[in-house]
Amino acid sequence: MIRKIGVLCSGGDSPGMNAAIRSVTRVALNRGIEVVGIRNGYKGLIEKNFVPFGKTSVSEILARGGTILGSARLPEFKNEEVVKKAADILREAKIDALVVIGGDGSYKGANALTKQGINCIGLPGTIDNDISGTDYTIGFDTALNTIVECVDKLRDTSSSHHRCSVVEVMGNHCGDLAVFAGISCGAEIVITPETGYDEEMIMEKLAHLDNAGKNHAIVIISEKITDVAALASKISTNTGFAGRATVLGHIQRGGSPSPSDRLLASRMGEKAVDLLIEGVGGHCIGIVDNEITSMPIEEALQTPRKPKKAFYRLFNSLV
Ligand code: F6P
């Protein structure tokens, strides 16, 4: 039986983390379980940076981006001794179980802690949508909305100047933000880790669009692929468009979560608490075909992400 649970955020923040914290807290309190917020991820855990949570501790945070708990990356958490210390700290504080909101790095920590006797449940909090076992992660939809808003604005100005806007979006090594944005914004070209990078093909396509009378072009490219300023400059040299590069950067991680992310986080938070009450640990929560699901973290970490072939096919059918 569990009496007290902890909740922490780890890794890069994402819009909707607060909605998840609120859900975990309110659901647990309504089920008669005490809640402790842990500030600054696993780092705060080791530092015993705990704050007891009541229902009002999570009031007025549903619409706020970021995380009221703060987040951090702690590479040392890969070390078994550090994990053991964290488990001892949790036992000392009489925290029986933990909900970890974050990406796959955070999941590894949650799994390691479960092996040390503290049941943990992972919630997928990242804008990257790069976690197996879930169709969507908390924050992806909001980040996508931000990208679409920005690209719509870039389209206005590039079409006034016969320009090609090269827009770099986040996603770490996952192209979902780029291809979903490409479809939603009507981009001309999408480049992701999944499509690969073929500069000659990009120049050919743009030259063809220019010759066909197109007034502007949008290229959406995932981060960590190439230097977008250099690509924009090559576009100016090799095609009829003047190239301009925009790196959207951390603006994609901020902002009030969309209703869809608020709902997702609230549903996932409830499931996490219910699993902990059942005595389950080492699982992560997902949404698959709009059903809230769970699977062992180890399985999620080992399963390759399903390629989004249908989305790439759709994108190619729309250009
Ligand atoms: O994982 C989320 C993410 O925003 C990635 O998209 C990006 O590559 C990375 O984090 C940026 O990390 P940082 O905030 O440490 O610069």
mmCIF file of C-alpha atoms and ligand atoms in Angstrom:
data_model
loop_
_atom_site.group_PDB
_atom_site.id
_atom_site.type_symbol
_atom_site.label_atom_id
_atom_site.label_comp_id
_atom_site.label_asym_id
_atom_site.label_seq_id
_atom_site.Cartn_x
_atom_site.Cartn_y
_atom_site.Cartn_z
ATOM 1 C CA MET A 1 0.000 0.000 0.000
ATOM 2 C CA ILE A 2 1.340 3.449 -0.837
ATOM 3 C CA ARG A 3 0.827 6.449 1.417
ATOM 4 C CA LYS A 4 3.035 9.074 -0.143
ATOM 5 C CA ILE A 5 4.226 9.677 -3.721
ATOM 6 C CA GLY A 6 6.738 12.094 -5.194
ATOM 7 C CA VAL A 7 6.534 13.874 -8.532
ATOM 8 C CA LEU A 8 9.401 15.374 -10.493
ATOM 9 C CA CYS A 9 10.210 16.716 -13.958
ATOM 10 C CA SER A 10 13.445 15.837 -15.676
ATOM 11 C CA GLY A 11 15.184 16.727 -18.945
ATOM 12 C CA GLY A 12 14.042 19.539 -21.246
ATOM 13 C CA ASP A 13 10.775 21.114 -20.115
ATOM 14 C CA SER A 14 7.647 20.894 -22.232
ATOM 15 C CA PRO A 15 4.290 22.686 -22.205
ATOM 16 C CA GLY A 16 1.834 20.516 -20.297
ATOM 17 C CA MET A 17 4.257 19.403 -17.606
ATOM 18 C CA ASN A 18 2.353 21.575 -15.135
ATOM 19 C CA ALA A 19 -0.927 19.987 -16.184
ATOM 20 C CA ALA A 20 0.673 16.596 -15.498
ATOM 21 C CA ILE A 21 1.952 17.702 -12.070
ATOM 22 C CA ARG A 22 -1.513 19.009 -11.250
ATOM 23 C CA SER A 23 -3.201 15.813 -12.362
ATOM 24 C CA VAL A 24 -0.832 13.525 -10.428
ATOM 25 C CA THR A 25 -1.247 15.700 -7.330
ATOM 26 C CA ARG A 26 -5.012 16.085 -7.408
ATOM 27 C CA VAL A 27 -5.717 12.456 -8.366
ATOM 28 C CA ALA A 28 -3.411 11.160 -5.625
ATOM 29 C CA LEU A 29 -4.845 13.467 -2.952
ATOM 30 C CA ASN A 30 -8.368 12.474 -3.980
ATOM 31 C CA ARG A 31 -7.347 8.819 -3.561
ATOM 32 C CA GLY A 32 -6.036 9.535 -0.021
ATOM 33 C CA ILE A 33 -2.333 9.600 -0.927
ATOM 34 C CA GLU A 34 0.069 12.351 0.192
ATOM 35 C CA VAL A 35 2.095 14.128 -2.489
ATOM 36 C CA VAL A 36 5.563 15.649 -2.429
ATOM 37 C CA GLY A 37 6.852 17.834 -5.263
ATOM 38 C CA ILE A 38 10.548 17.341 -5.971
ATOM 39 C CA ARG A 39 12.267 20.419 -7.376
ATOM 40 C CA ASN A 40 14.831 20.325 -10.211
ATOM 41 C CA GLY A 41 14.575 16.694 -11.255
ATOM 42 C CA TYR A 42 16.887 13.946 -10.000
ATOM 43 C CA LYS A 43 19.346 16.646 -8.895
ATOM 44 C CA GLY A 44 16.728 18.004 -6.473
ATOM 45 C CA LEU A 45 15.985 14.484 -5.305
ATOM 46 C CA ILE A 46 19.630 13.955 -4.290
ATOM 47 C CA GLU A 47 19.598 17.400 -2.636
ATOM 48 C CA LYS A 48 16.308 16.558 -0.829
ATOM 49 C CA ASN A 49 14.664 19.564 -2.416
ATOM 50 C CA PHE A 50 11.153 18.482 -1.436
ATOM 51 C CA VAL A 51 7.949 20.475 -1.071
ATOM 52 C CA PRO A 52 4.743 18.999 0.373
ATOM 53 C CA PHE A 53 1.868 19.472 -2.068
ATOM 54 C CA GLY A 54 -1.765 20.186 -1.183
ATOM 55 C CA LYS A 55 -4.540 20.719 -3.701
ATOM 56 C CA THR A 56 -3.910 24.468 -3.836
ATOM 57 C CA SER A 57 -0.177 23.967 -4.472
ATOM 58 C CA VAL A 58 -1.177 23.133 -8.030
ATOM 59 C CA SER A 59 -3.858 25.801 -8.461
ATOM 60 C CA GLU A 60 -3.554 28.197 -11.404
ATOM 61 C CA ILE A 61 -0.853 26.202 -13.185
ATOM 62 C CA LEU A 62 -2.921 24.344 -15.777
ATOM 63 C CA ALA A 63 -2.506 27.078 -18.384
ATOM 64 C CA ARG A 64 1.154 27.795 -17.614
ATOM 65 C CA GLY A 65 4.014 26.544 -19.767
ATOM 66 C CA GLY A 66 7.291 25.279 -18.302
ATOM 67 C CA THR A 67 7.233 23.455 -14.992
ATOM 68 C CA ILE A 68 6.644 24.921 -11.536
ATOM 69 C CA LEU A 69 8.941 22.217 -10.175
ATOM 70 C CA GLY A 70 11.871 23.152 -12.383
ATOM 71 C CA SER A 71 13.729 20.559 -14.398
ATOM 72 C CA ALA A 72 17.337 19.478 -14.745
ATOM 73 C CA ARG A 73 19.538 16.929 -16.430
ATOM 74 C CA LEU A 74 21.740 14.874 -14.073
ATOM 75 C CA PRO A 75 24.161 12.684 -16.085
ATOM 76 C CA GLU A 76 25.490 11.180 -12.792
ATOM 77 C CA PHE A 77 22.127 9.456 -12.364
ATOM 78 C CA LYS A 78 23.477 6.758 -14.716
ATOM 79 C CA ASN A 79 25.741 5.724 -11.821
ATOM 80 C CA GLU A 80 24.196 2.942 -9.683
ATOM 81 C CA GLU A 81 25.589 4.411 -6.448
ATOM 82 C CA VAL A 82 23.758 7.685 -7.121
ATOM 83 C CA VAL A 83 20.510 5.806 -7.819
ATOM 84 C CA LYS A 84 20.915 3.808 -4.582
ATOM 85 C CA LYS A 85 21.450 7.044 -2.675
ATOM 86 C CA ALA A 86 18.289 8.496 -4.257
ATOM 87 C CA ALA A 87 16.287 5.402 -3.259
ATOM 88 C CA ASP A 88 17.570 5.711 0.334
ATOM 89 C CA ILE A 89 16.629 9.392 0.415
ATOM 90 C CA LEU A 90 13.113 8.546 -0.783
ATOM 91 C CA ARG A 91 12.753 5.782 1.831
ATOM 92 C CA GLU A 92 14.002 8.147 4.553
ATOM 93 C CA ALA A 93 11.364 10.711 3.462
ATOM 94 C CA LYS A 94 8.756 7.907 3.452
ATOM 95 C CA ILE A 95 8.064 8.498 -0.223
ATOM 96 C CA ASP A 96 6.861 5.104 -1.452
ATOM 97 C CA ALA A 97 6.680 5.751 -5.186
ATOM 98 C CA LEU A 98 7.505 8.346 -7.807
ATOM 99 C CA VAL A 99 6.053 9.835 -10.994
ATOM 100 C CA VAL A 100 8.764 11.057 -13.364
ATOM 101 C CA ILE A 101 7.747 13.445 -16.149
ATOM 102 C CA GLY A 102 10.332 13.668 -18.923
ATOM 103 C CA GLY A 103 11.937 12.065 -21.941
ATOM 104 C CA ASP A 104 13.775 8.806 -22.452
ATOM 105 C CA GLY A 105 16.789 9.849 -20.335
ATOM 106 C CA SER A 106 14.386 10.457 -17.446
ATOM 107 C CA TYR A 107 12.793 7.051 -18.089
ATOM 108 C CA LYS A 108 16.158 5.328 -17.620
ATOM 109 C CA GLY A 109 16.454 6.932 -14.172
ATOM 110 C CA ALA A 110 12.893 5.902 -13.291
ATOM 111 C CA ASN A 111 13.632 2.329 -14.300
ATOM 112 C CA ALA A 112 16.860 2.244 -12.317
ATOM 113 C CA LEU A 113 15.057 3.578 -9.223
ATOM 114 C CA THR A 114 12.329 0.953 -9.600
ATOM 115 C CA LYS A 115 15.068 -1.702 -9.557
ATOM 116 C CA GLN A 116 16.233 -0.209 -6.242
ATOM 117 C CA GLY A 117 12.792 -0.819 -4.755
ATOM 118 C CA ILE A 118 10.989 2.480 -5.418
ATOM 119 C CA ASN A 119 8.149 2.008 -7.901
ATOM 120 C CA CYS A 120 8.311 4.689 -10.572
ATOM 121 C CA ILE A 121 6.006 5.553 -13.455
ATOM 122 C CA GLY A 122 7.218 7.641 -16.402
ATOM 123 C CA LEU A 123 5.079 10.224 -18.180
ATOM 124 C CA PRO A 124 6.320 11.279 -21.641
ATOM 125 C CA GLY A 125 7.009 15.002 -21.233
ATOM 126 C CA THR A 126 8.936 16.271 -24.248
ATOM 127 C CA ILE A 127 8.153 18.346 -27.325
ATOM 128 C CA ASP A 128 10.151 15.905 -29.480
ATOM 129 C CA ASN A 129 7.543 13.113 -29.767
ATOM 130 C CA ASP A 130 10.458 10.714 -29.787
ATOM 131 C CA ILE A 131 9.304 8.143 -27.233
ATOM 132 C CA SER A 132 8.234 4.624 -28.150
ATOM 133 C CA GLY A 133 4.981 3.271 -26.778
ATOM 134 C CA THR A 134 3.015 6.465 -27.257
ATOM 135 C CA ASP A 135 1.524 8.143 -30.298
ATOM 136 C CA TYR A 136 2.061 11.564 -28.729
ATOM 137 C CA THR A 137 4.150 13.098 -25.953
ATOM 138 C CA ILE A 138 3.067 15.908 -23.638
ATOM 139 C CA GLY A 139 4.106 19.219 -25.227
ATOM 140 C CA PHE A 140 4.340 18.068 -28.839
ATOM 141 C CA ASP A 141 1.003 19.566 -29.856
ATOM 142 C CA THR A 142 1.771 22.956 -28.264
ATOM 143 C CA ALA A 143 5.223 23.097 -29.875
ATOM 144 C CA LEU A 144 3.642 22.222 -33.212
ATOM 145 C CA ASN A 145 1.140 25.058 -32.768
ATOM 146 C CA THR A 146 3.996 27.469 -32.031
ATOM 147 C CA ILE A 147 5.890 26.352 -35.134
ATOM 148 C CA VAL A 148 2.808 26.698 -37.332
ATOM 149 C CA GLU A 149 2.133 30.211 -36.015
ATOM 150 C CA CYS A 150 5.731 31.243 -36.719
ATOM 151 C CA VAL A 151 5.908 29.675 -40.185
ATOM 152 C CA ASP A 152 2.602 31.287 -41.198
ATOM 153 C CA LYS A 153 4.213 34.631 -40.368
ATOM 154 C CA LEU A 154 7.392 33.780 -42.249
ATOM 155 C CA ARG A 155 5.306 32.859 -45.275
ATOM 156 C CA ASP A 156 3.782 36.376 -45.344
ATOM 157 C CA THR A 157 7.143 38.071 -45.495
ATOM 158 C CA SER A 158 8.872 35.574 -47.812
ATOM 159 C CA SER A 159 6.091 35.789 -50.359
ATOM 160 C CA SER A 160 6.479 39.585 -50.404
ATOM 161 C CA HIS A 161 10.170 39.272 -51.334
ATOM 162 C CA HIS A 162 10.425 36.200 -53.543
ATOM 163 C CA ARG A 163 12.312 34.437 -50.777
ATOM 164 C CA CYS A 164 12.790 30.930 -49.529
ATOM 165 C CA SER A 165 12.553 30.623 -45.750
ATOM 166 C CA VAL A 166 14.584 27.828 -44.246
ATOM 167 C CA VAL A 167 13.092 27.132 -40.818
ATOM 168 C CA GLU A 168 14.953 24.962 -38.332
ATOM 169 C CA VAL A 169 12.758 23.229 -35.782
ATOM 170 C CA MET A 170 13.588 21.127 -32.720
ATOM 171 C CA GLY A 171 12.959 17.420 -32.291
ATOM 172 C CA ASN A 172 16.364 16.133 -31.241
ATOM 173 C CA HIS A 173 16.773 13.121 -33.597
ATOM 174 C CA CYS A 174 13.081 12.824 -34.436
ATOM 175 C CA GLY A 175 11.473 14.461 -37.467
ATOM 176 C CA ASP A 176 7.872 14.497 -36.197
ATOM 177 C CA LEU A 177 7.757 18.227 -35.403
ATOM 178 C CA ALA A 178 9.141 18.998 -38.869
ATOM 179 C CA VAL A 179 6.884 16.734 -40.900
ATOM 180 C CA PHE A 180 3.724 17.569 -38.919
ATOM 181 C CA ALA A 181 4.564 21.266 -39.327
ATOM 182 C CA GLY A 182 5.317 20.752 -43.014
ATOM 183 C CA ILE A 183 1.846 19.337 -43.580
ATOM 184 C CA SER A 184 0.149 21.944 -41.388
ATOM 185 C CA CYS A 185 1.955 24.911 -42.950
ATOM 186 C CA GLY A 186 1.985 23.712 -46.547
ATOM 187 C CA ALA A 187 5.785 23.755 -46.705
ATOM 188 C CA GLU A 188 7.431 22.992 -50.015
ATOM 189 C CA ILE A 189 10.240 20.832 -48.588
ATOM 190 C CA VAL A 190 10.680 18.946 -45.312
ATOM 191 C CA ILE A 191 14.076 17.625 -44.255
ATOM 192 C CA THR A 192 14.363 15.333 -41.242
ATOM 193 C CA PRO A 193 16.614 12.561 -39.954
ATOM 194 C CA GLU A 194 14.063 10.221 -41.588
ATOM 195 C CA THR A 195 14.227 11.839 -45.064
ATOM 196 C CA GLY A 196 18.000 12.292 -45.056
ATOM 197 C CA TYR A 197 19.809 15.352 -46.437
ATOM 198 C CA ASP A 198 20.290 15.743 -50.176
ATOM 199 C CA GLU A 199 21.409 19.286 -51.021
ATOM 200 C CA GLU A 200 21.339 18.760 -54.759
ATOM 201 C CA MET A 201 17.737 17.608 -54.600
ATOM 202 C CA ILE A 202 16.790 20.672 -52.498
ATOM 203 C CA MET A 203 18.340 23.050 -55.070
ATOM 204 C CA GLU A 204 16.685 21.229 -57.963
ATOM 205 C CA LYS A 205 13.256 21.310 -56.336
ATOM 206 C CA LEU A 206 13.542 25.002 -55.489
ATOM 207 C CA ALA A 207 14.794 25.928 -58.966
ATOM 208 C CA HIS A 208 11.884 23.976 -60.424
ATOM 209 C CA LEU A 209 9.379 25.810 -58.157
ATOM 210 C CA ASP A 210 10.895 29.156 -59.128
ATOM 211 C CA ASN A 211 10.684 28.308 -62.831
ATOM 212 C CA ALA A 212 7.083 27.185 -62.363
ATOM 213 C CA GLY A 213 6.246 30.705 -61.124
ATOM 214 C CA LYS A 214 6.110 30.080 -57.377
ATOM 215 C CA ASN A 215 6.568 33.318 -55.445
ATOM 216 C CA HIS A 216 8.094 31.919 -52.269
ATOM 217 C CA ALA A 217 9.076 28.639 -50.663
ATOM 218 C CA ILE A 218 9.244 27.238 -47.151
ATOM 219 C CA VAL A 219 11.782 24.586 -46.198
ATOM 220 C CA ILE A 220 11.270 23.060 -42.756
ATOM 221 C CA ILE A 221 14.325 21.259 -41.483
ATOM 222 C CA SER A 222 14.946 19.359 -38.249
ATOM 223 C CA GLU A 223 17.751 20.578 -36.000
ATOM 224 C CA LYS A 224 21.153 18.835 -35.935
ATOM 225 C CA ILE A 225 21.168 18.201 -39.711
ATOM 226 C CA THR A 226 23.041 21.114 -41.245
ATOM 227 C CA ASP A 227 23.981 24.761 -40.815
ATOM 228 C CA VAL A 228 20.766 26.452 -41.946
ATOM 229 C CA ALA A 229 22.420 29.837 -42.558
ATOM 230 C CA ALA A 230 24.844 28.159 -44.983
ATOM 231 C CA LEU A 231 21.948 26.331 -46.647
ATOM 232 C CA ALA A 232 20.018 29.597 -47.082
ATOM 233 C CA SER A 233 23.063 31.197 -48.632
ATOM 234 C CA LYS A 234 23.456 28.294 -51.104
ATOM 235 C CA ILE A 235 19.769 28.683 -52.013
ATOM 236 C CA SER A 236 20.447 32.343 -52.874
ATOM 237 C CA THR A 237 23.386 31.347 -55.055
ATOM 238 C CA ASN A 238 21.814 28.365 -56.824
ATOM 239 C CA THR A 239 18.133 29.195 -57.242
ATOM 240 C CA GLY A 240 16.000 32.199 -58.149
ATOM 241 C CA PHE A 241 14.934 32.596 -54.508
ATOM 242 C CA ALA A 242 16.762 34.662 -51.914
ATOM 243 C CA GLY A 243 17.327 32.322 -48.979
ATOM 244 C CA ARG A 244 16.760 33.361 -45.369
ATOM 245 C CA ALA A 245 17.293 31.129 -42.335
ATOM 246 C CA THR A 246 15.294 31.181 -39.108
ATOM 247 C CA VAL A 247 16.150 29.006 -36.128
ATOM 248 C CA LEU A 248 13.036 28.842 -33.965
ATOM 249 C CA GLY A 249 14.978 27.497 -30.982
ATOM 250 C CA HIS A 250 13.632 27.440 -27.447
ATOM 251 C CA ILE A 251 10.573 29.515 -28.309
ATOM 252 C CA GLN A 252 9.152 26.101 -29.297
ATOM 253 C CA ARG A 253 9.404 24.869 -25.716
ATOM 254 C CA GLY A 254 7.448 27.714 -24.134
ATOM 255 C CA GLY A 255 3.897 28.948 -24.049
ATOM 256 C CA SER A 256 0.573 27.956 -22.606
ATOM 257 C CA PRO A 257 -0.171 24.288 -23.339
ATOM 258 C CA SER A 258 -2.842 23.570 -25.940
ATOM 259 C CA PRO A 259 -6.105 22.001 -24.726
ATOM 260 C CA SER A 260 -4.959 18.783 -26.341
ATOM 261 C CA ASP A 261 -1.744 18.743 -24.249
ATOM 262 C CA ARG A 262 -3.679 19.657 -21.092
ATOM 263 C CA LEU A 263 -6.050 16.754 -21.683
ATOM 264 C CA LEU A 264 -3.261 14.347 -22.501
ATOM 265 C CA ALA A 265 -1.277 15.313 -19.398
ATOM 266 C CA SER A 266 -4.363 15.075 -17.165
ATOM 267 C CA ARG A 267 -5.302 11.643 -18.516
ATOM 268 C CA MET A 268 -1.757 10.328 -18.232
ATOM 269 C CA GLY A 269 -1.337 11.692 -14.699
ATOM 270 C CA GLU A 270 -4.439 9.835 -13.549
ATOM 271 C CA LYS A 271 -3.219 6.582 -15.081
ATOM 272 C CA ALA A 272 0.194 6.959 -13.416
ATOM 273 C CA VAL A 273 -1.337 7.284 -9.955
ATOM 274 C CA ASP A 274 -3.726 4.400 -10.530
ATOM 275 C CA LEU A 275 -0.860 2.126 -11.586
ATOM 276 C CA LEU A 276 1.158 3.041 -8.501
ATOM 277 C CA ILE A 277 -1.862 2.247 -6.318
ATOM 278 C CA GLU A 278 -2.039 -1.176 -8.028
ATOM 279 C CA GLY A 279 1.605 -1.696 -7.081
ATOM 280 C CA VAL A 280 2.982 -1.342 -10.610
ATOM 281 C CA GLY A 281 6.418 0.205 -11.103
ATOM 282 C CA GLY A 282 8.880 0.582 -13.975
ATOM 283 C CA HIS A 283 6.137 1.372 -16.465
ATOM 284 C CA CYS A 284 5.610 4.353 -18.719
ATOM 285 C CA ILE A 285 2.337 5.809 -19.889
ATOM 286 C CA GLY A 286 1.325 6.271 -23.497
ATOM 287 C CA ILE A 287 -1.599 7.173 -25.669
ATOM 288 C CA VAL A 288 -2.270 4.692 -28.455
ATOM 289 C CA ASP A 289 -5.291 5.156 -30.726
ATOM 290 C CA ASN A 290 -6.622 7.650 -28.162
ATOM 291 C CA GLU A 291 -6.546 5.067 -25.342
ATOM 292 C CA ILE A 292 -4.289 5.654 -22.336
ATOM 293 C CA THR A 293 -1.932 2.690 -22.090
ATOM 294 C CA SER A 294 1.174 1.599 -20.235
ATOM 295 C CA MET A 295 4.148 -0.641 -20.915
ATOM 296 C CA PRO A 296 7.383 -1.546 -19.141
ATOM 297 C CA ILE A 297 9.936 1.249 -19.489
ATOM 298 C CA GLU A 298 12.537 -1.301 -20.593
ATOM 299 C CA GLU A 299 10.303 -2.355 -23.477
ATOM 300 C CA ALA A 300 9.698 1.266 -24.506
ATOM 301 C CA LEU A 301 13.425 2.016 -24.422
ATOM 302 C CA GLN A 302 14.263 -1.034 -26.537
ATOM 303 C CA THR A 303 11.460 -0.674 -29.084
ATOM 304 C CA PRO A 304 12.377 1.466 -32.083
ATOM 305 C CA ARG A 305 9.937 4.287 -32.749
ATOM 306 C CA LYS A 306 7.372 3.465 -35.410
ATOM 307 C CA PRO A 307 8.308 5.401 -38.564
ATOM 308 C CA LYS A 308 5.657 7.970 -39.493
ATOM 309 C CA LYS A 309 5.489 6.705 -43.079
ATOM 310 C CA ALA A 310 1.867 7.763 -43.578
ATOM 311 C CA PHE A 311 2.712 11.364 -42.656
ATOM 312 C CA TYR A 312 5.670 11.511 -45.058
ATOM 313 C CA ARG A 313 3.519 9.984 -47.794
ATOM 314 C CA LEU A 314 0.816 12.571 -47.112
ATOM 315 C CA PHE A 315 3.345 15.409 -47.176
ATOM 316 C CA ASN A 316 4.683 14.216 -50.520
ATOM 317 C CA SER A 317 1.165 13.919 -51.901
ATOM 318 C CA LEU A 318 0.382 17.521 -50.974
ATOM 319 C CA VAL A 319 3.322 19.327 -52.576
HETATM 320 O O1 F6P B 1 14.431 17.306 -25.857
HETATM 321 C C1 F6P B 1 13.878 18.577 -25.968
HETATM 322 C C2 F6P B 1 14.808 19.515 -26.664
HETATM 323 O O2 F6P B 1 14.171 20.773 -26.758
HETATM 324 C C3 F6P B 1 15.283 19.070 -28.051
HETATM 325 O O3 F6P B 1 14.326 19.308 -29.035
HETATM 326 C C4 F6P B 1 16.545 19.894 -28.200
HETATM 327 O O4 F6P B 1 17.443 19.254 -29.051
HETATM 328 C C5 F6P B 1 17.076 19.964 -26.797
HETATM 329 O O5 F6P B 1 15.993 19.680 -25.930
HETATM 330 C C6 F6P B 1 17.664 21.293 -26.424
HETATM 331 O O6 F6P B 1 18.235 21.181 -25.165
HETATM 332 P P1 F6P B 1 18.671 22.402 -24.244
HETATM 333 O O7 F6P B 1 17.424 23.044 -23.708
HETATM 334 O O8 F6P B 1 19.482 21.776 -23.183
HETATM 335 O O9 F6P B 1 19.412 23.357 -25.126
#
